[in-house]
Amino acid sequence: MANSSQVGFLVPLNDNLEEDTSNSIPKVGISKGINVLGRNVIPITDKRLSRKHLSLTVSSDGSSAEVLVEGTNPVVIRSQDKRKKLLSREKLTIRYGDIIELIPGHHLFKYVPFDGIRKTSSPNTQKRPLIEGIKDEPLTQKRSRQVSEDEALARRLQAELNDDIQDKKSSAEAICNFKPPKDKLPQTFRLMRVKGLQPWANTSSVSVADVIQGNVLVAVLSNYMVDIDWLISACPTLKNVPHVLVVHGESDGRQEHMKKNKPANWVLHKPPLPIAWGTHHSKAMFLVYPQGVRIVVHTANLIYVDWNNKSQGLWMQDFPWKNQDNSNKGSAFETDLIDYLSILKWPEFSVKLPELGSFTLNSSFFKRFDYSSAAVRLIASVPGYHSGSNVKKWGHMKLRSVLQNCVFDKEFQNSPLIYQFSSLGSLDEKWMTEFAFSMSSGVSDDKKPLGPGEPLIIWPTVEDIRCSLEGYAAGSCVPSPQKNVEKAFLKKYWAKWKASHTGRCRAMPHIKTFTRYNGQNLAWFLLTSSNLSKAAWGALQKNNTQLMIRSYELGVLFLPSSTKHDHSFSCTGNENPLENSCGSSSKTPEAKRTKLVTLTSVHSKKLDLPEVITLPVPYELPPQRYSSEDVPWSWDRQYKKRDVLGQVWP
């Protein structure tokens, strides 16, 4: 981060040795003294660039700096039209205008100190290339012009520095301050850890090993893609779990491979797909402990790249076993959960749980837990032609039904909507209207409908993908063809993926979120496996009496609430399981309705206020619409401009 001792910048250059203004690589602030530069400081995903690639020892006025190659790969210095290669542990002094090639021929940065600029315009200055059209310029006039240009550059860089200090401070603070107390975690979600980001960007983020931990007796892992070898290596705890059920959506060929390589105590199940082009896409975990059950709903496939390179989200909450007093007690969360699990139709099997007895593991088994403190509502999709009362049970009609029964602040009347996802189905304007009607449901305090909101689609541009942590390879996880993406009616919806406040501009989104907002306040927020498609959300048929859904999906809906719950129960704490309970819920006339806010809200730092719930929405709100130059990513086009790793696509 920029600071008061900063004396200049390393300015990224393009192939024409001009300042790279694409914003794919930022200017790097340089301070007095020793500056260590490498992958941790400069966001370049080139394995040849080490974490401690070189050090730059800058003089007190910034006019010169000593470059020392710290890593094993050579560095090239360009000075006065000459190139000198430095090998490991070799040194060279550089001055204003000299260029560092972090890897020979690649990743060029110009050394631009503030206080050294005027000095470089003295008679002893290094040679500068002639400007086209000014070949016969008198020497005194040339020097005067150079001084003027350099002073203007210094002013511009200083102004940018001041802006950067403020922007970076607020950006860093946004995610750095997201440290919810344990008893508030079920009321929010967390971003997943991304490799290669600055440490502040991973504040309160989670890995798979943070989730699957402790004395797990039974694990039900629901997902689309599953790499068993990676999963066990990333989460060794799974080796000790007696019973593991993997509910997946892999192809038949891949399924055979999984069967041959799975541990003996693992059971694999692919749910029935009665309608063509459907998938089992839900991403969840159900972990049974001696103390209770941990339910996790998230957005990542169980593969390496999803848990290391992408912007992802995860929600989880622990629930205790029911006792004799509440064995028949139900809740909306429980009803939705059991209805969903029963459709999966996995093969039942017996499990013996120490000190608890033997059970048959089926959907009804999960009725044994007390979900009365659930902080979210489940929004699920299952394949089928749903009619009668089932129309409102699944997909966007379930979301419509839940929102219709909610009361929101007046500020959300006709407020905008966000659709953010990683795969776009084949859509038409009629369905978009149908979907927006569901998303716009709900009433305000005066009982008036919130009314329609204008939706925007947050979707990465070609340039976002090209400059991402993975380069064009990231586009394989944004799998939408031109025929879906380039429909004319979609142009009015496109908005940019900008995530500077969470440090995830270059971590391409695999997270899926839908929300209604006003400024930094959220009416509601949905974290889900559902992309924007009829297959995931369903399409009404037969004069709106039937909802056709092709795929399995699962999401969690965050809503404002006036009911207070104790969310402190944990399956991995040290509490006595017989004494550990969810506690009571209460709704009193004095209870304030919770307020959902983003990380950049003025209320987000008030973590001690029970009515303020901060959600780490990874992208900026309101989003910036596409410019005329922005092109939405589609994965079946050719892209010949090389990405940050030097690759083209495909």
XYZ file of C-alpha atoms in Angstrom:
650
model
C 0.000 0.000 0.000
C 1.208 3.520 -0.689
C 2.689 5.422 2.289
C 4.263 8.729 3.241
C 7.816 7.553 2.484
C 6.960 6.754 -1.119
C 9.346 8.421 -3.578
C 8.120 7.131 -6.919
C 6.682 4.337 -9.020
C 7.627 1.419 -11.190
C 5.339 2.125 -14.138
C 4.264 -0.891 -16.268
C 5.024 -0.541 -19.993
C 3.464 -2.140 -23.028
C 5.300 -3.633 -26.006
C 5.794 -0.141 -27.464
C 7.553 1.022 -24.278
C 4.587 3.267 -23.476
C 2.764 3.322 -20.162
C 0.339 0.398 -20.033
C -3.032 2.039 -19.382
C -5.093 -1.164 -19.539
C -5.076 -1.385 -15.697
C -4.229 -5.088 -15.952
C -1.023 -4.429 -14.010
C -0.976 -1.491 -11.560
C 1.876 0.931 -10.942
C 4.059 -0.274 -8.070
C 4.820 2.251 -5.349
C 8.498 2.597 -4.398
C 9.631 3.820 -0.964
C 12.949 5.006 0.445
C 15.212 2.162 1.507
C 14.791 -1.493 0.559
C 11.810 -2.592 -1.570
C 11.397 -6.343 -2.165
C 9.537 -7.078 -5.384
C 8.061 -10.312 -6.654
C 4.840 -12.258 -7.146
C 3.501 -11.147 -3.759
C 3.716 -7.465 -4.747
C 3.234 -7.443 -8.520
C 0.082 -9.315 -9.649
C 1.703 -11.323 -12.457
C 0.966 -15.043 -12.666
C 4.247 -16.072 -14.274
C 5.897 -18.960 -12.466
C 9.296 -17.624 -13.523
C 8.689 -14.632 -11.257
C 9.681 -15.625 -7.716
C 8.111 -14.237 -4.567
C 11.414 -12.474 -3.772
C 12.486 -11.717 -7.318
C 14.592 -8.606 -6.815
C 15.238 -5.904 -4.246
C 15.395 -2.196 -4.980
C 17.377 -0.087 -2.519
C 16.287 3.496 -3.173
C 18.306 6.607 -2.285
C 16.810 9.151 0.107
C 15.710 11.476 -2.702
C 14.667 8.622 -4.999
C 16.975 9.793 -7.807
C 18.717 6.419 -7.975
C 18.180 2.854 -6.835
C 20.330 -0.244 -6.599
C 18.812 -3.353 -8.170
C 19.827 -6.692 -6.645
C 18.597 -9.922 -8.254
C 17.313 -12.040 -5.377
C 15.741 -14.908 -7.330
C 17.285 -17.537 -9.588
C 16.057 -16.070 -12.891
C 17.952 -13.213 -14.581
C 16.697 -9.634 -14.835
C 17.482 -7.180 -17.652
C 18.103 -3.435 -17.147
C 17.651 -1.054 -20.089
C 19.593 2.216 -19.711
C 20.554 4.728 -22.406
C 19.504 2.335 -25.172
C 21.674 -0.455 -23.768
C 20.508 -3.735 -22.223
C 22.426 -5.455 -19.434
C 21.494 -8.861 -18.070
C 21.891 -9.349 -14.310
C 22.221 -12.869 -12.947
C 21.292 -13.992 -9.444
C 22.974 -11.840 -6.729
C 24.281 -9.310 -9.277
C 23.679 -5.561 -8.738
C 23.258 -2.441 -10.858
C 22.291 1.169 -10.124
C 19.349 2.612 -12.058
C 18.021 6.169 -12.471
C 14.967 7.920 -13.785
C 13.673 6.416 -17.027
C 15.627 3.160 -16.823
C 13.578 0.067 -17.557
C 13.553 -3.202 -15.644
C 12.624 -6.405 -17.521
C 11.574 -8.689 -14.658
C 12.003 -11.636 -17.007
C 14.188 -10.936 -20.091
C 11.831 -9.576 -22.740
C 8.789 -9.704 -20.441
C 7.082 -7.631 -17.718
C 8.686 -4.229 -18.342
C 8.603 -1.486 -15.689
C 9.993 2.047 -15.915
C 11.648 3.588 -12.848
C 9.950 6.970 -12.238
C 10.953 8.738 -8.983
C 9.281 11.981 -7.946
C 12.220 14.004 -6.653
C 14.632 12.632 -9.239
C 12.651 13.863 -12.229
C 13.972 17.433 -12.239
C 17.522 16.180 -11.804
C 17.297 13.965 -14.882
C 16.679 17.074 -16.976
C 20.111 18.597 -16.175
C 22.883 18.768 -18.850
C 24.277 15.477 -17.526
C 21.017 13.630 -17.916
C 20.881 10.281 -19.661
C 19.977 10.220 -23.334
C 16.276 10.270 -24.096
C 14.735 9.014 -27.342
C 13.757 11.748 -29.805
C 10.087 12.585 -30.069
C 8.730 12.064 -33.545
C 8.595 15.330 -35.454
C 11.098 17.196 -33.209
C 14.392 16.057 -34.712
C 16.034 19.481 -35.107
C 14.919 21.016 -31.820
C 17.532 23.351 -30.246
C 19.180 21.902 -27.148
C 18.024 24.639 -24.723
C 14.467 24.434 -26.042
C 14.581 20.635 -25.790
C 15.759 20.781 -22.167
C 13.060 23.316 -21.301
C 10.414 21.122 -22.876
C 11.723 18.044 -21.042
C 11.628 19.879 -17.706
C 8.063 20.981 -18.401
C 7.015 17.463 -19.417
C 8.711 15.870 -16.418
C 7.202 18.331 -13.963
C 3.758 17.660 -15.450
C 4.385 13.935 -15.131
C 5.498 14.369 -11.527
C 2.359 16.346 -10.700
C 0.172 13.721 -12.353
C 1.883 10.834 -10.558
C 1.710 12.650 -7.218
C -2.010 13.311 -7.726
C -2.526 9.659 -8.645
C -0.525 8.656 -5.588
C -2.753 10.738 -3.330
C -5.825 9.175 -4.918
C -4.297 5.709 -4.667
C -3.523 6.200 -0.977
C -7.158 6.996 -0.270
C -8.578 4.367 -2.641
C -6.268 1.612 -1.473
C -6.830 2.507 2.148
C -10.593 2.295 1.797
C -10.325 -0.805 -0.414
C -8.074 -2.595 2.021
C -10.216 -1.544 4.963
C -13.352 -2.861 3.302
C -12.331 -6.524 3.453
C -9.788 -6.104 6.282
C -12.543 -4.987 8.643
C -14.698 -8.014 7.819
C -14.057 -10.032 10.961
C -17.496 -11.100 12.174
C -17.671 -12.685 15.634
C -18.354 -16.427 15.649
C -21.944 -16.018 16.765
C -22.624 -13.857 13.695
C -21.016 -16.107 11.092
C -24.257 -17.987 10.221
C -25.897 -14.649 9.388
C -23.363 -13.878 6.673
C -21.137 -15.749 4.234
C -17.434 -15.784 3.534
C -15.290 -15.593 0.441
C -12.961 -18.453 -0.357
C -9.221 -18.039 -0.146
C -7.471 -17.161 -3.429
C -3.795 -17.908 -3.978
C -1.575 -15.070 -5.135
C -3.589 -12.249 -3.584
C -2.276 -9.747 -1.073
C -2.817 -11.053 2.502
C -5.404 -8.357 3.271
C -7.610 -9.629 0.437
C -7.993 -13.007 2.145
C -9.202 -11.601 5.480
C -11.770 -14.011 6.993
C -11.674 -16.162 3.854
C -11.906 -19.950 4.051
C -10.357 -23.068 2.528
C -11.909 -26.518 2.287
C -9.844 -27.655 5.287
C -11.357 -24.832 7.375
C -14.810 -26.259 6.722
C -14.325 -30.037 6.951
C -12.622 -30.298 10.319
C -13.013 -31.962 13.694
C -14.570 -35.322 14.506
C -16.760 -35.840 11.430
C -18.747 -39.094 11.630
C -20.610 -38.841 8.316
C -19.948 -36.554 5.343
C -22.428 -36.027 2.519
C -20.657 -34.033 -0.201
C -22.912 -32.661 -2.931
C -21.348 -31.194 -6.068
C -21.117 -31.129 -9.842
C -17.406 -31.874 -10.419
C -15.358 -33.890 -7.920
C -11.615 -34.603 -7.922
C -11.251 -37.166 -5.147
C -7.441 -37.182 -5.181
C -7.226 -33.407 -4.807
C -9.996 -33.323 -2.203
C -8.257 -35.793 0.100
C -4.904 -34.036 -0.297
C -6.492 -30.637 0.447
C -8.535 -31.971 3.346
C -6.757 -34.899 5.068
C -9.528 -35.037 7.700
C -11.645 -36.888 5.121
C -9.321 -39.907 5.391
C -10.622 -40.491 8.917
C -14.348 -40.027 8.228
C -16.031 -43.469 8.545
C -18.860 -42.766 6.088
C -18.598 -40.516 3.014
C -21.379 -40.121 0.443
C -20.541 -38.158 -2.719
C -23.574 -36.906 -4.646
C -22.212 -35.667 -7.968
C -22.980 -34.630 -11.525
C -19.983 -36.114 -13.335
C -20.242 -37.840 -16.716
C -20.544 -41.630 -16.922
C -16.937 -41.966 -18.077
C -15.644 -39.802 -15.281
C -17.841 -41.693 -12.814
C -16.134 -44.979 -13.732
C -12.757 -43.390 -13.051
C -13.998 -42.150 -9.662
C -15.240 -45.623 -8.725
C -11.819 -47.124 -9.411
C -9.966 -44.506 -7.382
C -12.275 -43.809 -4.440
C -11.578 -45.029 -0.882
C -13.442 -48.219 -0.016
C -15.765 -46.516 2.496
C -16.942 -43.856 0.023
C -20.304 -44.189 -1.717
C -20.883 -42.433 -5.059
C -24.324 -41.401 -6.300
C -25.494 -39.506 -9.375
C -29.108 -38.351 -8.892
C -31.690 -39.078 -11.591
C -31.974 -36.521 -14.401
C -35.420 -37.094 -15.948
C -35.252 -34.146 -18.372
C -32.588 -33.737 -21.068
C -29.764 -31.204 -20.617
C -30.123 -31.175 -16.834
C -27.234 -31.507 -14.354
C -26.721 -32.128 -10.670
C -25.174 -28.728 -9.966
C -25.801 -28.161 -6.229
C -22.741 -27.486 -4.091
C -23.221 -28.341 -0.428
C -21.865 -30.376 2.459
C -23.729 -32.088 5.286
C -21.293 -33.078 8.041
C -22.530 -35.115 11.000
C -20.707 -34.746 14.329
C -21.303 -36.165 17.811
C -22.643 -32.693 18.694
C -24.881 -32.105 15.669
C -24.704 -31.341 11.951
C -22.822 -28.723 9.950
C -24.571 -27.561 6.773
C -22.464 -25.815 4.155
C -23.776 -24.228 0.949
C -21.161 -22.840 -1.425
C -20.301 -22.181 -5.076
C -17.111 -24.175 -5.809
C -16.656 -27.498 -7.553
C -14.495 -29.908 -5.579
C -11.475 -29.283 -7.791
C -8.206 -27.407 -7.287
C -8.808 -24.345 -9.465
C -12.188 -23.610 -7.897
C -10.770 -23.476 -4.357
C -7.590 -21.577 -5.252
C -7.996 -19.319 -8.300
C -11.618 -18.125 -8.396
C -13.858 -15.705 -6.566
C -16.191 -17.985 -4.605
C -18.580 -17.803 -1.652
C -19.508 -20.126 1.230
C -22.119 -20.152 3.984
C -22.279 -22.566 6.890
C -24.124 -23.099 10.151
C -24.019 -25.803 12.823
C -27.192 -27.269 14.350
C -27.554 -29.502 17.448
C -29.377 -32.806 17.739
C -32.990 -32.422 18.797
C -33.788 -33.382 22.362
C -36.941 -35.104 23.585
C -38.712 -31.770 24.125
C -38.406 -30.688 20.494
C -38.195 -34.006 18.628
C -41.344 -33.148 16.655
C -40.546 -29.484 16.275
C -40.067 -28.357 12.693
C -39.165 -25.181 10.839
C -39.329 -23.762 7.343
C -35.625 -24.491 6.916
C -36.117 -28.129 7.914
C -39.082 -28.575 5.582
C -37.176 -27.132 2.633
C -34.087 -29.202 3.437
C -35.860 -32.546 3.793
C -37.970 -31.929 0.689
C -34.805 -31.291 -1.289
C -32.768 -34.210 0.081
C -35.614 -36.663 -0.510
C -35.540 -35.935 -4.258
C -31.858 -36.936 -4.528
C -32.757 -40.609 -3.928
C -29.326 -41.748 -2.805
C -28.933 -45.440 -1.839
C -29.736 -45.774 1.854
C -27.106 -47.369 4.080
C -26.585 -47.964 7.801
C -24.182 -45.911 9.876
C -23.036 -46.633 13.408
C -22.345 -43.470 15.353
C -20.357 -43.886 18.603
C -22.463 -43.246 21.714
C -25.431 -42.350 19.510
C -26.410 -45.698 18.002
C -27.109 -47.068 14.530
C -29.071 -45.128 11.927
C -30.190 -45.456 8.368
C -28.693 -42.614 6.353
C -31.529 -41.209 4.268
C -33.239 -37.835 3.968
C -35.356 -38.486 7.080
C -32.178 -38.913 9.138
C -31.665 -35.152 8.883
C -34.936 -34.511 10.738
C -33.033 -35.396 13.908
C -31.433 -31.951 14.123
C -32.878 -28.708 15.470
C -32.897 -26.062 12.718
C -34.971 -23.513 14.625
C -32.032 -21.071 14.706
C -31.393 -21.187 10.940
C -30.187 -17.771 9.791
C -31.153 -18.258 6.122
C -33.829 -19.747 3.883
C -33.022 -22.467 1.377
C -33.872 -21.863 -2.274
C -33.544 -25.113 -4.242
C -34.281 -26.428 -7.711
C -34.987 -30.038 -8.667
C -35.749 -31.407 -12.134
C -39.336 -32.041 -13.142
C -42.612 -30.588 -14.361
C -43.928 -29.044 -11.152
C -47.607 -28.196 -10.841
C -50.208 -27.489 -8.147
C -48.670 -26.518 -4.818
C -45.258 -27.639 -6.064
C -45.063 -24.698 -8.483
C -44.021 -22.447 -5.599
C -41.712 -25.027 -4.070
C -38.732 -24.757 -6.385
C -36.664 -22.414 -8.529
C -37.519 -18.778 -9.089
C -41.100 -19.419 -7.995
C -39.823 -20.509 -4.572
C -37.850 -17.276 -4.333
C -40.942 -15.331 -5.430
C -43.046 -17.067 -2.779
C -40.585 -16.336 0.043
C -40.057 -12.694 -0.966
C -43.808 -12.095 -1.242
C -44.101 -12.855 2.457
C -41.330 -10.453 3.466
C -41.484 -6.791 4.477
C -38.658 -4.507 3.363
C -37.690 -0.896 3.948
C -39.296 1.681 1.675
C -35.897 2.525 0.203
C -36.107 -0.654 -1.874
C -39.211 0.336 -3.809
C -38.283 0.019 -7.505
C -34.629 -0.377 -6.503
C -32.276 -2.154 -8.930
C -31.460 -5.867 -9.163
C -28.160 -7.668 -9.736
C -27.723 -10.999 -11.522
C -24.146 -12.248 -11.140
C -23.141 -15.758 -12.240
C -20.632 -17.692 -14.379
C -22.686 -19.351 -17.140
C -25.419 -17.870 -19.309
C -28.215 -20.002 -20.711
C -30.160 -19.469 -23.911
C -32.563 -16.736 -22.835
C -35.337 -14.633 -24.318
C -37.003 -11.400 -23.248
C -40.215 -13.130 -22.150
C -38.374 -15.297 -19.647
C -36.272 -12.363 -18.440
C -39.514 -10.533 -17.606
C -40.846 -13.610 -15.796
C -37.622 -13.930 -13.811
C -37.469 -10.217 -12.933
C -41.049 -10.398 -11.617
C -39.964 -13.034 -9.101
C -36.844 -11.047 -8.158
C -38.944 -7.904 -7.653
C -41.401 -9.507 -5.207
C -41.993 -8.266 -1.679
C -43.739 -5.369 0.031
C -42.527 -2.311 1.922
C -43.511 -1.169 5.403
C -46.602 0.532 4.012
C -47.719 -2.812 2.493
C -47.177 -1.542 -1.036
C -45.417 -3.874 -3.489
C -41.767 -3.027 -3.997
C -42.437 -2.906 -7.716
C -40.172 -3.873 -10.601
C -36.457 -3.288 -10.351
C -34.094 -2.739 -13.257
C -31.666 -5.670 -13.493
C -28.015 -5.546 -14.461
C -25.871 -8.580 -15.303
C -22.345 -8.563 -13.873
C -20.266 -10.519 -16.363
C -16.514 -10.516 -17.116
C -15.301 -8.880 -20.313
C -12.798 -10.479 -22.662
C -10.161 -8.144 -21.218
C -11.055 -9.233 -17.656
C -10.445 -12.857 -18.600
C -7.258 -12.077 -20.558
C -5.725 -10.194 -17.634
C -6.969 -12.515 -14.900
C -4.809 -14.603 -12.577
C -5.182 -17.552 -14.942
C -5.288 -15.662 -18.228
C -7.592 -17.089 -20.871
C -7.689 -20.414 -18.981
C -10.099 -18.743 -16.545
C -12.585 -18.532 -19.423
C -13.091 -22.300 -19.388
C -15.041 -21.814 -16.153
C -17.190 -19.084 -17.725
C -18.587 -21.500 -20.319
C -21.045 -19.562 -22.433
C -21.121 -19.582 -26.237
C -21.507 -16.594 -28.540
C -25.046 -17.557 -29.476
C -26.115 -17.064 -25.849
C -23.935 -14.076 -24.952
C -24.286 -11.918 -28.052
C -28.074 -11.649 -28.227
C -28.935 -8.038 -28.960
C -31.475 -7.627 -26.153
C -28.813 -8.463 -23.532
C -26.694 -5.393 -24.317
C -28.682 -3.191 -21.967
C -27.934 -5.505 -19.035
C -24.128 -5.796 -19.143
C -22.135 -4.465 -16.188
C -18.489 -4.916 -15.220
C -16.869 -7.247 -12.709
C -15.007 -4.827 -10.440
C -13.826 -6.143 -7.084
C -10.998 -3.874 -5.917
C -12.349 -3.591 -2.359
C -11.998 -7.373 -1.954
C -8.794 -7.656 -3.993
C -10.497 -9.930 -6.503
C -10.555 -7.967 -9.759
C -8.300 -10.598 -11.329
C -9.823 -13.633 -9.572
C -12.559 -14.478 -12.041
C -16.004 -15.091 -10.532
C -17.369 -18.577 -10.195
C -19.531 -17.299 -7.343
C -23.245 -16.850 -8.168
C -25.230 -14.123 -6.448
C -28.533 -12.334 -6.940
C -29.599 -9.307 -4.947
C -31.744 -6.186 -4.696
C -29.977 -3.112 -3.403
C -30.048 0.627 -2.830
C -26.602 2.173 -2.503
C -24.728 -0.081 -0.075
C -27.891 -1.427 1.563
C -29.307 -4.796 0.522
C -32.980 -5.754 0.579
C -32.006 -9.417 0.324
C -29.095 -11.450 -1.002
C -28.935 -14.935 -2.532
C -25.753 -17.050 -2.663
C -26.429 -20.006 -4.932
C -25.197 -22.609 -7.390
C -27.732 -21.340 -9.944
C -26.518 -19.621 -13.071
C -28.858 -17.488 -15.160
C -30.690 -20.168 -17.126
C -34.120 -21.717 -17.485
C -32.556 -25.088 -16.657
C -31.490 -23.803 -13.226
C -34.379 -21.530 -12.293
C -37.276 -23.066 -14.214
C -39.653 -21.694 -16.828
C -43.400 -21.337 -16.408
C -45.582 -23.306 -18.812
C -49.275 -24.030 -19.423
C -50.541 -20.559 -18.617
C -48.254 -20.313 -15.571
C -49.655 -23.467 -13.936
C -46.499 -25.543 -14.419
C -42.809 -24.904 -13.771
C -40.290 -26.935 -15.772
C -36.812 -27.285 -14.237
C -33.975 -29.399 -15.647
C -31.259 -29.255 -12.954
C -30.558 -29.613 -9.246
C -29.463 -26.353 -7.590
C -29.166 -25.073 -4.028
C -28.783 -21.607 -2.542
C -29.185 -19.676 0.694
C -31.250 -16.501 0.973
C -30.270 -13.776 3.443
C -33.230 -11.711 4.615
C -33.852 -8.950 7.165
C -35.317 -10.400 10.345
C -36.862 -9.148 13.583
C -36.411 -12.505 15.305
C -33.403 -12.848 17.558
C -31.577 -16.177 17.621
C -28.554 -17.487 19.434
C -26.196 -18.578 16.646
C -23.267 -19.524 18.887
C -23.672 -23.325 18.643
C -20.647 -25.096 17.166
C -19.978 -28.731 16.303
C -16.230 -28.180 16.592
C -16.126 -26.191 19.829
C -15.294 -27.601 23.267
C -18.796 -27.435 24.649
C -20.512 -30.394 26.268
C -22.828 -31.700 23.511
C -25.567 -32.320 26.100
C -25.432 -28.706 27.268
C -24.842 -27.104 23.883
C -28.097 -25.941 22.364
C -29.296 -23.418 19.871
C -30.919 -21.366 22.560
C -34.261 -19.709 22.314
C -35.553 -17.345 19.699
C -37.476 -14.266 20.559
C -39.490 -11.627 18.809
C -40.391 -8.588 20.840
C -41.923 -5.228 20.003
C -38.518 -3.689 20.754
C -36.607 -5.985 18.406
C -35.090 -4.106 15.495
C -35.197 -5.508 12.001
C -31.734 -6.502 10.852
C -30.114 -4.393 8.166
C -28.092 -6.076 5.417
C -25.165 -3.978 4.154
C -22.093 -4.362 1.930
C -18.462 -4.138 3.011
C -18.221 -0.513 1.896
C -21.305 0.640 3.789
C -20.775 3.172 6.546
C -22.552 0.652 8.802
C -20.250 -2.273 7.968
C -17.793 -1.554 10.790
C -20.534 -1.763 13.407
C -19.988 -5.462 14.023
C -21.095 -5.084 17.637
C -24.581 -3.945 16.615
C -26.829 -7.005 16.347
C -29.102 -5.372 13.782
C -26.293 -4.740 11.240
C -25.338 -7.762 9.098
C -22.382 -7.189 6.772
C -22.257 -9.391 3.675
C -18.912 -9.552 1.802
C -20.379 -8.856 -1.629
C -17.209 -9.244 -3.710
C -18.086 -6.781 -6.491
C -18.763 -3.051 -6.497
C -22.269 -1.690 -6.089
C -23.604 0.012 -8.050
C -21.743 -1.705 -10.877
C -20.272 0.141 -13.827
C -22.023 -0.496 -17.133
C -20.049 -1.729 -20.137
C -18.488 0.924 -22.345
C -18.729 0.743 -26.138
C -15.278 -0.925 -26.181
C -16.151 -3.697 -23.693
C -16.921 -7.134 -25.111
C -18.640 -9.791 -22.959
C -16.675 -13.032 -22.691
C -17.816 -16.022 -24.708
C -15.714 -19.154 -24.698
C -16.101 -20.292 -28.311
C -14.514 -17.229 -29.916
C -10.867 -16.912 -30.896
C -8.725 -14.379 -29.060
C -5.313 -13.719 -30.635
C -4.146 -10.983 -28.272
C -1.885 -12.778 -25.804
C -2.958 -13.028 -22.180
C -0.850 -12.324 -19.072
C 0.722 -15.784 -19.419
C 1.574 -15.281 -23.092
C -1.202 -17.554 -24.343
C -3.905 -17.166 -27.001
C -7.390 -18.736 -26.967
C -8.193 -21.465 -27.647
